[in-house]
Coordinates of C-alpha atoms and ligand atoms in Angstrom, one line a residue:
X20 CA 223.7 169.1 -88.4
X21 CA 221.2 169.1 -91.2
X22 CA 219.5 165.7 -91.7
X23 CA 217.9 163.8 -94.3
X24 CA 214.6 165.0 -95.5
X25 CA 211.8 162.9 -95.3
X26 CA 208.8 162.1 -96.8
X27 CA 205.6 160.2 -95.5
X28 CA 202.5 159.2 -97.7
X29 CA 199.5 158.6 -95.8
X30 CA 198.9 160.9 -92.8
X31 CA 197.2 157.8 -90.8
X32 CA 198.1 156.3 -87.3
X33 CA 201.0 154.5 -89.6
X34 CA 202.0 157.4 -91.1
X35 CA 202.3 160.1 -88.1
X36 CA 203.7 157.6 -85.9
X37 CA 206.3 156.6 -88.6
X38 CA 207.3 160.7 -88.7
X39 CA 207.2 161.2 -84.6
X40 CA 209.7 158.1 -84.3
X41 CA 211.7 159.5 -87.2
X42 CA 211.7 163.0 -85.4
X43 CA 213.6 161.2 -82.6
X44 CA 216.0 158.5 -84.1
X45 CA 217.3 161.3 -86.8
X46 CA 217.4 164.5 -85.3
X47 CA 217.4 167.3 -88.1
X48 CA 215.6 165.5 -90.3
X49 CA 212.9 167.3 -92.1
X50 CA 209.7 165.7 -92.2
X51 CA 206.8 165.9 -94.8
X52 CA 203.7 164.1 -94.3
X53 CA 201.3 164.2 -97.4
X54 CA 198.2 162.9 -96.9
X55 CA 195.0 162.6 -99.5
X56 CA 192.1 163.6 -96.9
X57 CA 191.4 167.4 -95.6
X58 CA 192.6 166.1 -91.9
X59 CA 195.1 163.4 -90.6
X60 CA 194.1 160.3 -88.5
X61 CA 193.1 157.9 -91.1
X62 CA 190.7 155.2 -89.7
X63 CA 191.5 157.1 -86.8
X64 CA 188.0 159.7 -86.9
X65 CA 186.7 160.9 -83.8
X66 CA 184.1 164.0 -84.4
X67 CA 182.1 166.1 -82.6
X68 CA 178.2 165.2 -81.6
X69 CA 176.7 167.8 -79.8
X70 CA 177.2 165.9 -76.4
X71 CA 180.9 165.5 -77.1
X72 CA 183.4 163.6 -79.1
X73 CA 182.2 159.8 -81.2
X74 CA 184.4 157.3 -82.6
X75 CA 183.9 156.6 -86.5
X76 CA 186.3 154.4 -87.1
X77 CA 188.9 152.7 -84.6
X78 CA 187.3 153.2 -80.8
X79 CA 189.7 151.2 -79.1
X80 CA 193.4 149.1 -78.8
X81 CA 194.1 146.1 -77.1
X82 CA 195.8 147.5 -73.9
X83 CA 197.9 143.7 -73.2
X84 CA 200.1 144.4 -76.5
X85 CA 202.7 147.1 -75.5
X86 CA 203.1 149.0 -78.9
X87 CA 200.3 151.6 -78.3
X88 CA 200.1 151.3 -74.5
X89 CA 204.1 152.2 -75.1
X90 CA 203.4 155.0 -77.2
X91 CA 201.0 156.7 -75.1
X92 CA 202.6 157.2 -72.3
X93 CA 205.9 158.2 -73.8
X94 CA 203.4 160.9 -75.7
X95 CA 202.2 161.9 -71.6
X96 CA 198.8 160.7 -72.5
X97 CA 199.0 157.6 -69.8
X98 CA 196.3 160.0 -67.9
X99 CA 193.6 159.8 -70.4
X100 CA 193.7 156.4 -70.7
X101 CA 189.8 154.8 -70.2
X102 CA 189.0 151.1 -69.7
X103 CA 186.0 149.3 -70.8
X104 CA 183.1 148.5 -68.1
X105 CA 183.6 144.9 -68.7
X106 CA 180.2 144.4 -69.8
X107 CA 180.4 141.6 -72.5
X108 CA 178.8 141.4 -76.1
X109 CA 176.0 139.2 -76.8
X110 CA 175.9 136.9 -80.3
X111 CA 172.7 137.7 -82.7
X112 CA 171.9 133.8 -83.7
X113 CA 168.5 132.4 -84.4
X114 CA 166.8 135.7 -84.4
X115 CA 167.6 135.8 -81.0
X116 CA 170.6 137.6 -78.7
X117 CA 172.8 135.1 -76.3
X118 CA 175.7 135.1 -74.5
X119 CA 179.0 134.7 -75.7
X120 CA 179.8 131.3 -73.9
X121 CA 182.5 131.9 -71.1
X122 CA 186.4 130.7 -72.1
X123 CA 186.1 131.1 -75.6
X124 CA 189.4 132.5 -77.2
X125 CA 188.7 134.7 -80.2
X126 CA 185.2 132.7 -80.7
X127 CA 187.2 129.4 -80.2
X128 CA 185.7 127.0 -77.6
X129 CA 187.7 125.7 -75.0
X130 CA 185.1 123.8 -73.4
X131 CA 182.1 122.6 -75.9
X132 CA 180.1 122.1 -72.7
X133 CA 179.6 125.9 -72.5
X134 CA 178.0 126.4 -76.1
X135 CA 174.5 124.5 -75.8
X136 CA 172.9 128.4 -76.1
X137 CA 174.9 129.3 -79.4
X138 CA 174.7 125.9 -81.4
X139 CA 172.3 123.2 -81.7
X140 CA 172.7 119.6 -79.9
X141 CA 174.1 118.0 -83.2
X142 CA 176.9 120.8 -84.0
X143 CA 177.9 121.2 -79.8
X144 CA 178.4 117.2 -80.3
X145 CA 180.7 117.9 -83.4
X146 CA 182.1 120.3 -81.6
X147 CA 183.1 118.4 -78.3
X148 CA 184.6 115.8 -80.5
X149 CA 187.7 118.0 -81.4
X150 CA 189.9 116.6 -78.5
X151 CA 189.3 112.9 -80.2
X152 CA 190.5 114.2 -83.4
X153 CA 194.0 113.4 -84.4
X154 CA 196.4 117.0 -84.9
X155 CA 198.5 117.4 -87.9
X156 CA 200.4 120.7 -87.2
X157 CA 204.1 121.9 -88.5
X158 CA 205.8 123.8 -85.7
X159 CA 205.7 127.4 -87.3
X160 CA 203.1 126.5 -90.0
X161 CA 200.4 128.8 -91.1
X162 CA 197.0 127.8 -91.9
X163 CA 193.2 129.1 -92.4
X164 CA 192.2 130.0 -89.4
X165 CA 188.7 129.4 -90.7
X166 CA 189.3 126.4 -92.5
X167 CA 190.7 124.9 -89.3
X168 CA 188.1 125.3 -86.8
X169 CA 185.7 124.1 -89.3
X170 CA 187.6 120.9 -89.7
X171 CA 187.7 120.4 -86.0
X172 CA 185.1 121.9 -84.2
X173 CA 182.7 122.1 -87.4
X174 CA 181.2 125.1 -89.4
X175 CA 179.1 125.8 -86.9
X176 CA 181.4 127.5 -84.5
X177 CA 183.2 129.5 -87.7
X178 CA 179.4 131.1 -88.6
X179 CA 178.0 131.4 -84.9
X180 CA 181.4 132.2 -82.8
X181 CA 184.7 132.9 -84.6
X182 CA 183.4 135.0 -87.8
X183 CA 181.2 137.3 -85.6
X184 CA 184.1 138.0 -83.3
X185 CA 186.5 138.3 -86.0
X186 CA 184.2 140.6 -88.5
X187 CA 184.3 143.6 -86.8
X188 CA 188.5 143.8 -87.1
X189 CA 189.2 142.1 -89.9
X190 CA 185.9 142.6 -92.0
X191 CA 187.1 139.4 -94.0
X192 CA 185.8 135.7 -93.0
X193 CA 188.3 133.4 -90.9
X194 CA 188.8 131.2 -93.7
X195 CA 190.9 133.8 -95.9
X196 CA 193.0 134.9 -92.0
X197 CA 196.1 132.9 -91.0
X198 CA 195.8 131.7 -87.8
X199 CA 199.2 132.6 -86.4
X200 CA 198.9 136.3 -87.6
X201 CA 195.2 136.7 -85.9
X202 CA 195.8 134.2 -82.9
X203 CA 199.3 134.4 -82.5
X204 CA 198.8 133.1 -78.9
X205 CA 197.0 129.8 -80.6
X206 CA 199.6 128.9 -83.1
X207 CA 202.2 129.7 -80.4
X208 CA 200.6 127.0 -77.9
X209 CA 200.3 124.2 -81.0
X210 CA 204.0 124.6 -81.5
X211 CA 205.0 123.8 -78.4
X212 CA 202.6 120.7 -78.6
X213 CA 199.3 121.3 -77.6
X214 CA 197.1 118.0 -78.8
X215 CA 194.0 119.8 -79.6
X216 CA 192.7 123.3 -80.4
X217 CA 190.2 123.1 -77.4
X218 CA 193.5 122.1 -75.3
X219 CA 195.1 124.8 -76.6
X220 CA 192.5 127.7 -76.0
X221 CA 192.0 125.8 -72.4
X222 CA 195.6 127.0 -72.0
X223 CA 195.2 130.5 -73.0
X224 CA 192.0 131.4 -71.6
X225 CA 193.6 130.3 -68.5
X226 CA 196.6 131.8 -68.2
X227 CA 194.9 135.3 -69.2
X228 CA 196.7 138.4 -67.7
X229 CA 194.3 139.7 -65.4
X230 CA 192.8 143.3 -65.7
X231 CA 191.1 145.0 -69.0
X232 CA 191.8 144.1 -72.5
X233 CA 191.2 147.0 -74.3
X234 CA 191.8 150.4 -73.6
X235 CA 191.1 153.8 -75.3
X236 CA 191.5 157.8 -74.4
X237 CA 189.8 160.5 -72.6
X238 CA 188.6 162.8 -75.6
X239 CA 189.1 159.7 -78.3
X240 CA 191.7 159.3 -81.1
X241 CA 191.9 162.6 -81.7
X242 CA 193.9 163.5 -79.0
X243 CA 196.4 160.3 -80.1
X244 CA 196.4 162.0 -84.0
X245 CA 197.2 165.9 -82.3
X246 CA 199.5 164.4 -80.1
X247 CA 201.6 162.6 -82.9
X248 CA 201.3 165.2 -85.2
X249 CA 202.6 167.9 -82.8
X250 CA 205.4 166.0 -81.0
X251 CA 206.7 164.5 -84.7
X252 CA 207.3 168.2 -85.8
X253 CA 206.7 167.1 -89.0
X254 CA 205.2 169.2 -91.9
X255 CA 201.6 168.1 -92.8
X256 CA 200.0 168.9 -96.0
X257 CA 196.5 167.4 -96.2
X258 CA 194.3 167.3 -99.5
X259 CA 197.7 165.9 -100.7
X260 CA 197.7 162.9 -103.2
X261 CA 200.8 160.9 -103.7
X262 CA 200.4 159.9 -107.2
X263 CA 204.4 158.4 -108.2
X264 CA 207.2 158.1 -106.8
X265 CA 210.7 157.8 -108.9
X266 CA 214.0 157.5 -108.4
X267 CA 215.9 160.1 -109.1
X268 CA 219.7 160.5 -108.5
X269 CA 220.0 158.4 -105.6
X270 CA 216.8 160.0 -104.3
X271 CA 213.4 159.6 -104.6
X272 CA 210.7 162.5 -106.7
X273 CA 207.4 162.2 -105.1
X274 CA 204.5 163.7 -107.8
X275 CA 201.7 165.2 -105.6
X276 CA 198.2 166.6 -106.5
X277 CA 196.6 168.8 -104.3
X278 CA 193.6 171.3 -104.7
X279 CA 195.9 174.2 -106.5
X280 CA 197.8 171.8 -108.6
X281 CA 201.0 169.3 -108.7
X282 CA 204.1 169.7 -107.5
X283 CA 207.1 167.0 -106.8
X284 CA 208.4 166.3 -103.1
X285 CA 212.0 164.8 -103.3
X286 CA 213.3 163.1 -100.4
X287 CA 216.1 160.9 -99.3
X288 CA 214.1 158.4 -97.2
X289 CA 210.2 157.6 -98.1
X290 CA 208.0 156.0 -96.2
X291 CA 204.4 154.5 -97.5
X292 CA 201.9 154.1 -95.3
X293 CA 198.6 153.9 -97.2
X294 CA 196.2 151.0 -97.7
X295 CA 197.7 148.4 -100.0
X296 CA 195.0 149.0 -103.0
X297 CA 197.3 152.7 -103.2
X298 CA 200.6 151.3 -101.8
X299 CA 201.2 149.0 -104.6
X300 CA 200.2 150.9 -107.6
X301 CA 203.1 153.6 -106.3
X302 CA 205.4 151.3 -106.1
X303 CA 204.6 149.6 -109.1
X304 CA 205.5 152.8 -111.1
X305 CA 209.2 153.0 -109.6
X306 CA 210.2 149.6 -111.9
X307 CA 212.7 147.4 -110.1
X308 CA 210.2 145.9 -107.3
X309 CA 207.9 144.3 -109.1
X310 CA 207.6 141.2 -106.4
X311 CA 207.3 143.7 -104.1
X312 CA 204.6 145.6 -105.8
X313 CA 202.6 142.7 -106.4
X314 CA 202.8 140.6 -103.1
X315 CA 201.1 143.8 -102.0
X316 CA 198.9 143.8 -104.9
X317 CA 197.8 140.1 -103.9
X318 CA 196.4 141.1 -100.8
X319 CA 192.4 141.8 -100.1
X320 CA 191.1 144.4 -98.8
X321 CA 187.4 145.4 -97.5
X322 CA 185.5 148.4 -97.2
X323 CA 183.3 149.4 -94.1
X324 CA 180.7 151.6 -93.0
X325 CA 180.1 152.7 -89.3
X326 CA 176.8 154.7 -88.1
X327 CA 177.2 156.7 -85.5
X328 CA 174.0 157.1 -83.2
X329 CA 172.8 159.2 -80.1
X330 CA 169.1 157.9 -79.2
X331 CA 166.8 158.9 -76.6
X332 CA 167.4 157.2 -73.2
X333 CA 164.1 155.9 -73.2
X334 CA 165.0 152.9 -75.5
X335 CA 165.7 150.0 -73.2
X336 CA 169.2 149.4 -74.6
X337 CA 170.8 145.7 -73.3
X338 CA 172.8 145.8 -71.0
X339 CA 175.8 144.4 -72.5
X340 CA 178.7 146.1 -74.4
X341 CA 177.2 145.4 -78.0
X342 CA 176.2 142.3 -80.3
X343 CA 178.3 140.5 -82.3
X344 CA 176.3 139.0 -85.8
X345 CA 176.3 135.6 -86.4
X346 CA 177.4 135.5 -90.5
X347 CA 174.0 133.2 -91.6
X348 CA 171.9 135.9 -89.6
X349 CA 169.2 137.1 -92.3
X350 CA 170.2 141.3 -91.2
X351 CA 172.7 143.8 -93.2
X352 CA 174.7 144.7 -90.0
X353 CA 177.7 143.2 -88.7
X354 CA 178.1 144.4 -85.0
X355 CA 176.3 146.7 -82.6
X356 CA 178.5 148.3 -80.0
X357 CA 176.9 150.3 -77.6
X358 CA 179.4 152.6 -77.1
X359 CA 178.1 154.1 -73.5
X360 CA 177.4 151.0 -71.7
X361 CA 180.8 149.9 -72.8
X362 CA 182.9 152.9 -71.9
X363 CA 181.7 153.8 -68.6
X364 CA 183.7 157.2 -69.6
X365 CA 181.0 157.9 -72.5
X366 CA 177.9 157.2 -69.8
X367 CA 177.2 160.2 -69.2
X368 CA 175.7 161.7 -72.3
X369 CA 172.5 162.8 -72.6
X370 CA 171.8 160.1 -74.8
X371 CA 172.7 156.2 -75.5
X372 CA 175.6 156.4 -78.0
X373 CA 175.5 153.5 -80.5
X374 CA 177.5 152.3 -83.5
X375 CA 176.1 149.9 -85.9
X376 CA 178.6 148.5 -88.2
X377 CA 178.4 147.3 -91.7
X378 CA 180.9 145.7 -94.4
X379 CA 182.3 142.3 -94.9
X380 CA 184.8 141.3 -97.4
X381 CA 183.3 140.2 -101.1
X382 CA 180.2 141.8 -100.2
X383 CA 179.8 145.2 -100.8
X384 CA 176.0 145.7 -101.7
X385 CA 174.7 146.7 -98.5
X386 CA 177.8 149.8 -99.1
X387 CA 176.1 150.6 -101.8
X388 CA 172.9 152.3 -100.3
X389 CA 172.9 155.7 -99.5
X390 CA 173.7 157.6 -96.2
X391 CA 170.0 157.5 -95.6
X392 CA 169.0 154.0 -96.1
X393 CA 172.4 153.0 -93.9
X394 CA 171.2 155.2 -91.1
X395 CA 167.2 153.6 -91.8
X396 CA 169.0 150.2 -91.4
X397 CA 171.0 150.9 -88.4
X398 CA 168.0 152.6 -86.5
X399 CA 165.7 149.8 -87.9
X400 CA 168.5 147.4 -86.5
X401 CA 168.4 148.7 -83.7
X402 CA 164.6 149.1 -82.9
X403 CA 164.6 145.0 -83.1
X404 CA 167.7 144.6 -80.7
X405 CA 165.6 146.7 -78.3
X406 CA 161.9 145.7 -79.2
X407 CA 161.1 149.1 -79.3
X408 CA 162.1 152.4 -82.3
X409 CA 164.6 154.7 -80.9
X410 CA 164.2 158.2 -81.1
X411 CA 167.6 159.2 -82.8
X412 CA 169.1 162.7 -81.4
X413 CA 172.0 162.5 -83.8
X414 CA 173.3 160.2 -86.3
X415 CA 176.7 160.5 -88.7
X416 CA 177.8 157.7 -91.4
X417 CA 181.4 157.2 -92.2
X418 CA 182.5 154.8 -94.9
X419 CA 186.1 153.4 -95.1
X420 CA 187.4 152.0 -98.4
X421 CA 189.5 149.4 -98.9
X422 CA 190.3 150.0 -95.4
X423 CA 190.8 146.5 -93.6
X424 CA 193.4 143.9 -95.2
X425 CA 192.5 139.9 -95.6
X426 CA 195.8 138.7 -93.8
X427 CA 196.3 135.5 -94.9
X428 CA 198.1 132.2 -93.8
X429 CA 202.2 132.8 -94.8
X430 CA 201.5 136.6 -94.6
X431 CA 204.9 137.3 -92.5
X432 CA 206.8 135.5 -95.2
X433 CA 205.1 137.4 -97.7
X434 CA 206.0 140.7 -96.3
X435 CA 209.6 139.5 -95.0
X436 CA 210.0 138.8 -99.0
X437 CA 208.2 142.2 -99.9
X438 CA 210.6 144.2 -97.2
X439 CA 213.7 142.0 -98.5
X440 CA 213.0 143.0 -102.3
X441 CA 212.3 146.9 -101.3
X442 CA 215.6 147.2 -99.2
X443 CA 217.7 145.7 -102.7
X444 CA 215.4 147.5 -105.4
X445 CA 214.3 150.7 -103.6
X446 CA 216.9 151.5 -100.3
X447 CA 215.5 153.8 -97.9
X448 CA 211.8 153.4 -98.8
X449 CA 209.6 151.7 -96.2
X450 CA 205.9 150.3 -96.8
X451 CA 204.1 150.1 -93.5
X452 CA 200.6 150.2 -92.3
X453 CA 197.1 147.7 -91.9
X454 CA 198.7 145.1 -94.5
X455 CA 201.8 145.2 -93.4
X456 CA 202.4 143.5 -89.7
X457 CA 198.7 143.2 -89.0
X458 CA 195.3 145.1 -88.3
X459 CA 194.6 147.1 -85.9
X460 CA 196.5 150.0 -83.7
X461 CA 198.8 148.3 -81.3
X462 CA 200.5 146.2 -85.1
X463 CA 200.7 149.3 -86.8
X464 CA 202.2 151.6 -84.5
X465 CA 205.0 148.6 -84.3
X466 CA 205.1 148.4 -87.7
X467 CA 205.9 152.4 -88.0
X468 CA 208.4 152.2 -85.3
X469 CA 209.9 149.7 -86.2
X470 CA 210.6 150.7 -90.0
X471 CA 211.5 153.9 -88.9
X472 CA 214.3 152.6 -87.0
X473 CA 215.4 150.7 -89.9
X474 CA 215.5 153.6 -91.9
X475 CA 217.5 156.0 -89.0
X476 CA 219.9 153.1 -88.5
X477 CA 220.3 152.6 -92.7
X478 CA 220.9 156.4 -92.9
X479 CA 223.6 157.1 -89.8
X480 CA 225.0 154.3 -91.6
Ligands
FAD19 C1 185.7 151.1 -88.9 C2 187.0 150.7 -88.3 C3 187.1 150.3 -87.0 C4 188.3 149.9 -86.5 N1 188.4 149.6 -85.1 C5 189.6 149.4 -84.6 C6 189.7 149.3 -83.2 O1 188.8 149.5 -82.4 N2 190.9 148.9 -82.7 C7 192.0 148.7 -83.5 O2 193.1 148.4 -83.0 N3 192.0 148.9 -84.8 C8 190.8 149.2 -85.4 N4 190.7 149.4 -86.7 C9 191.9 149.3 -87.5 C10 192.8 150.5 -87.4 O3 192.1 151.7 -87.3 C11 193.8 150.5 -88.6 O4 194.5 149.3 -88.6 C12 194.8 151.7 -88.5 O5 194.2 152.9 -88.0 C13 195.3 151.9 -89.9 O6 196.2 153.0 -89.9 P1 197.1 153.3 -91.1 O7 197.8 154.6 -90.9 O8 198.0 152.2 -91.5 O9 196.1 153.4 -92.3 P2 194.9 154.5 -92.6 O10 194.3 154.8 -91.3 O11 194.1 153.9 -93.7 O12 195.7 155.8 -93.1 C14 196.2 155.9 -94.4 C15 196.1 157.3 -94.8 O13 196.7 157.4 -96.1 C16 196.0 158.4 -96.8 N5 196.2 158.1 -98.3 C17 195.8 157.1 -99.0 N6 196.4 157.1 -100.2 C18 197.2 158.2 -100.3 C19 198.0 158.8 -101.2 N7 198.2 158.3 -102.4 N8 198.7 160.0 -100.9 C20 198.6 160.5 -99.7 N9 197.8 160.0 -98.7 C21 197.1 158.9 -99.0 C22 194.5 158.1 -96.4 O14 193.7 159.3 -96.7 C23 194.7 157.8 -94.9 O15 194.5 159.0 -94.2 C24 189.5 149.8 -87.3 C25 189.4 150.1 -88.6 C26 188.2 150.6 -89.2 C27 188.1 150.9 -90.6

């Protein structure tokens, strides 16, 4: 039996995972994935240094969430799975690296006792004065994550502990994140009546599934896009824009520009799974889902920039798995990860490999410099982390626009709302991805699945 056809816009982690579970849940179906870039993957980027394959973008997934752990092994892939050393990450504060204090949950304390190294006297006092402070939560309310810890615990903690933790995923300060979106664990323990955010992170931290958090693959992302990609049996046209979709006749005309020209795709299911800064403009031009379109449109976004290093061995690298940035630390980075003490997988290079991230939300100036001047900060970054210059073996910059959503408090109203006003004003189009059900791999792999069993089900209707 012939199926629908199918068209995906945005060859990303969203995009091929949306196709692969497609290419199981409506057998026939023919699949077209158009995506802008010359290769699929997204923020999904692992190349080639001469001593073997580096992460420039995503390097990781957390491992406790099922989605991606899920995913991989249905794809065969549960052999190439690679767990961190366990090394931890020290905090740049003060001019100075120290540890990130033991039972903090995402940055938050759960014992103030423990942060006399990261804050002064007067701000570790503030801060052990949360349990005293009287709790006004709603059961299943939504507020700044930011804005709440420095109520309670005081700003100190947001600059020195949670920002730094957070910046590298989110790229955007705590204060514009819900809480129960980024800590769902958190929110979860305040609704069932925790009396204090320290008692609440006291109850996390220590009921922590043992074992690794994070997990990642033998050969890097790459092998996760090629596996996708392959098993989805989907068509993939790269250097593919998406520049309108209309409805047409009970289906949808896709208009596409690619290197020799335009063309139209026309489908009977669509599914968009590019940033939001492209995902609302598209569906801004169909008419009829104008809430839709801008809900979307409301939503932040930051770019990034990640330097990928090999340096000499000689350079006494830390032994720790990176540095996290405190966010009134006078330098232009935002994290350190020092990708072969952290992976013990990626050891064995001739070389350290390093990545030295840059980027925060609002502030793109540092974006602004050239390849050469990034790489000149990274290295110079690096040389005072180490107290001595690195001699670089290899280097590569990647920037990523618009790349990293600000998910705010009330963000899975918004989207409920958003999907409620697509299914009415556009049925059988699905907007997935970053913005959609959260950052990061694990949320949008269950974001792709997830619509792509909504649109399966709505079709075999
Ligand atoms: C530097 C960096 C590090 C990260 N590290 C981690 C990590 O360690 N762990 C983790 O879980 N998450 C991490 N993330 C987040 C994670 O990588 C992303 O949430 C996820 O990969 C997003 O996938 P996506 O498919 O939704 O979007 P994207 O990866 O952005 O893919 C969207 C695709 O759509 C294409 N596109 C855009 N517009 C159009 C158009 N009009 N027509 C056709 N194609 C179009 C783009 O070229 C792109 O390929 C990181 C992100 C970045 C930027």
């Amino acid at each position: 039996m012939t199926g629908p056809s199918v068209a995906v816009v945005g060859g990303g982690l969203s995009g091929l995972t949306a196709a692969y579970q497609l290419s199981r849940d409506l057998p026939g179906a023919r699949i077209t994935v158009l995506e802008a870039s010359p290769a699929p993957g997204g923020c999904l980027d692992t190349v080639d240094f001469p001593s073997g394959p580096m992460e420039l973008g995503a390097e990781a997934f957390i491992g406790r969430r099922p989605e991606a752990a899920e995913l991989v092994a249905e794809l065969g892939l549960a052999d190439a799975l690679q767990h961190p050393s366990g090394r931890s990450a020290s905090i740049l504060t003060g001019g100075r690296l120290v540890s990130m204090p033991a039972g903090t949950l995402m940055g938050l304390p759960s014992d103030a006792s423990t942060l006399g190294e990261v804050l002064d006297p007067a701000d570790v006092e503030r801060a052990a004065r949360e349990t005293e402070l009287p709790l006004d939560w709603e059961a299943g309310g939504d507020v700044s994550l930011g804005g709440l810890v420095a109520e309670r615990f005081g700003p100190a903690v947001v600059t020195r502990l949670v920002d730094p933790m957070l910046g590298g995923v989110y790229a955007a300060p705590s204060r514009g994140l819900g809480l129960r979106q980024v800590v769902p664990g958190l929110a979860l323990a305040l609704d069932r009546g925790a009396p204090s955010l320290t008692a609440a992170a006291k109850e996390l931290t220590a009921h922590r599934a043992p074992g690794p958090v994070f997990a990642t693959l033998t050969g890097g992302y790459r092998v996760l896009v090629d596996t996708l990609a392959t098993a989805s049996g989907a068509r993939i046209v790269t250097g593919a824009r998406c520049t309108g979709l209309h409805r047409e006749q009970g289906r949808y005309a896709l208009d596409v520009a690619g290197a020799n020209g335009r063309w139209t795709e026309v489908a009977d299911l669509v599914v968009v799974a590019v940033p939001v800064p492209d995902a609302a403009p598209l569906l801004a031009a169909t008419g009829g889902v104008d809430a839709a379109a801008s809900s979307l449109a409301g939503i932040r976004t930051a770019s990034s920039a990640v330097v990928a290093l090999e340096v000499d061995r000689a350079l006494d690298l830390p032994d720790r798995s990176g540095v996290l940035v405190a966010t009134d630390e006078p330098v232009p980075f935002k994290a350190m990860t020092f990708t072969s003490r952290k992976w013990p997988h990626l050891d064995d290079r001739p070389g350290h490999l390093v990545r030295v991230s840059f980027g925060r939300l609002d502030d793109d100036e540092v974006l602004d410099s050239s390849d050469d001047t990034l790489t000149r900060m990274a290295v110079s970054g690096l040389a005072d982390v180490c107290g001595s210059d690195p001699i670089v073996m290899h280097s590569r910059v990647r920037r990523w626009q618009n790349s990293l959503a600000e998910i705010g408090p009330g963000h899975d109203a918004l989207i409920a709302e958003m999907r409620a006003g697509l299914a009415e004003g556009l049925p059988g189009v699905e907007v997935i991805g970053g913005a959609t059900e959260g950052v990061g791999v694990p949320a949008c792999i269950g974001s792709a699945r997830a619509a792509a069993r909504r649109l399966a089900a709505k079709w075999q209707d």
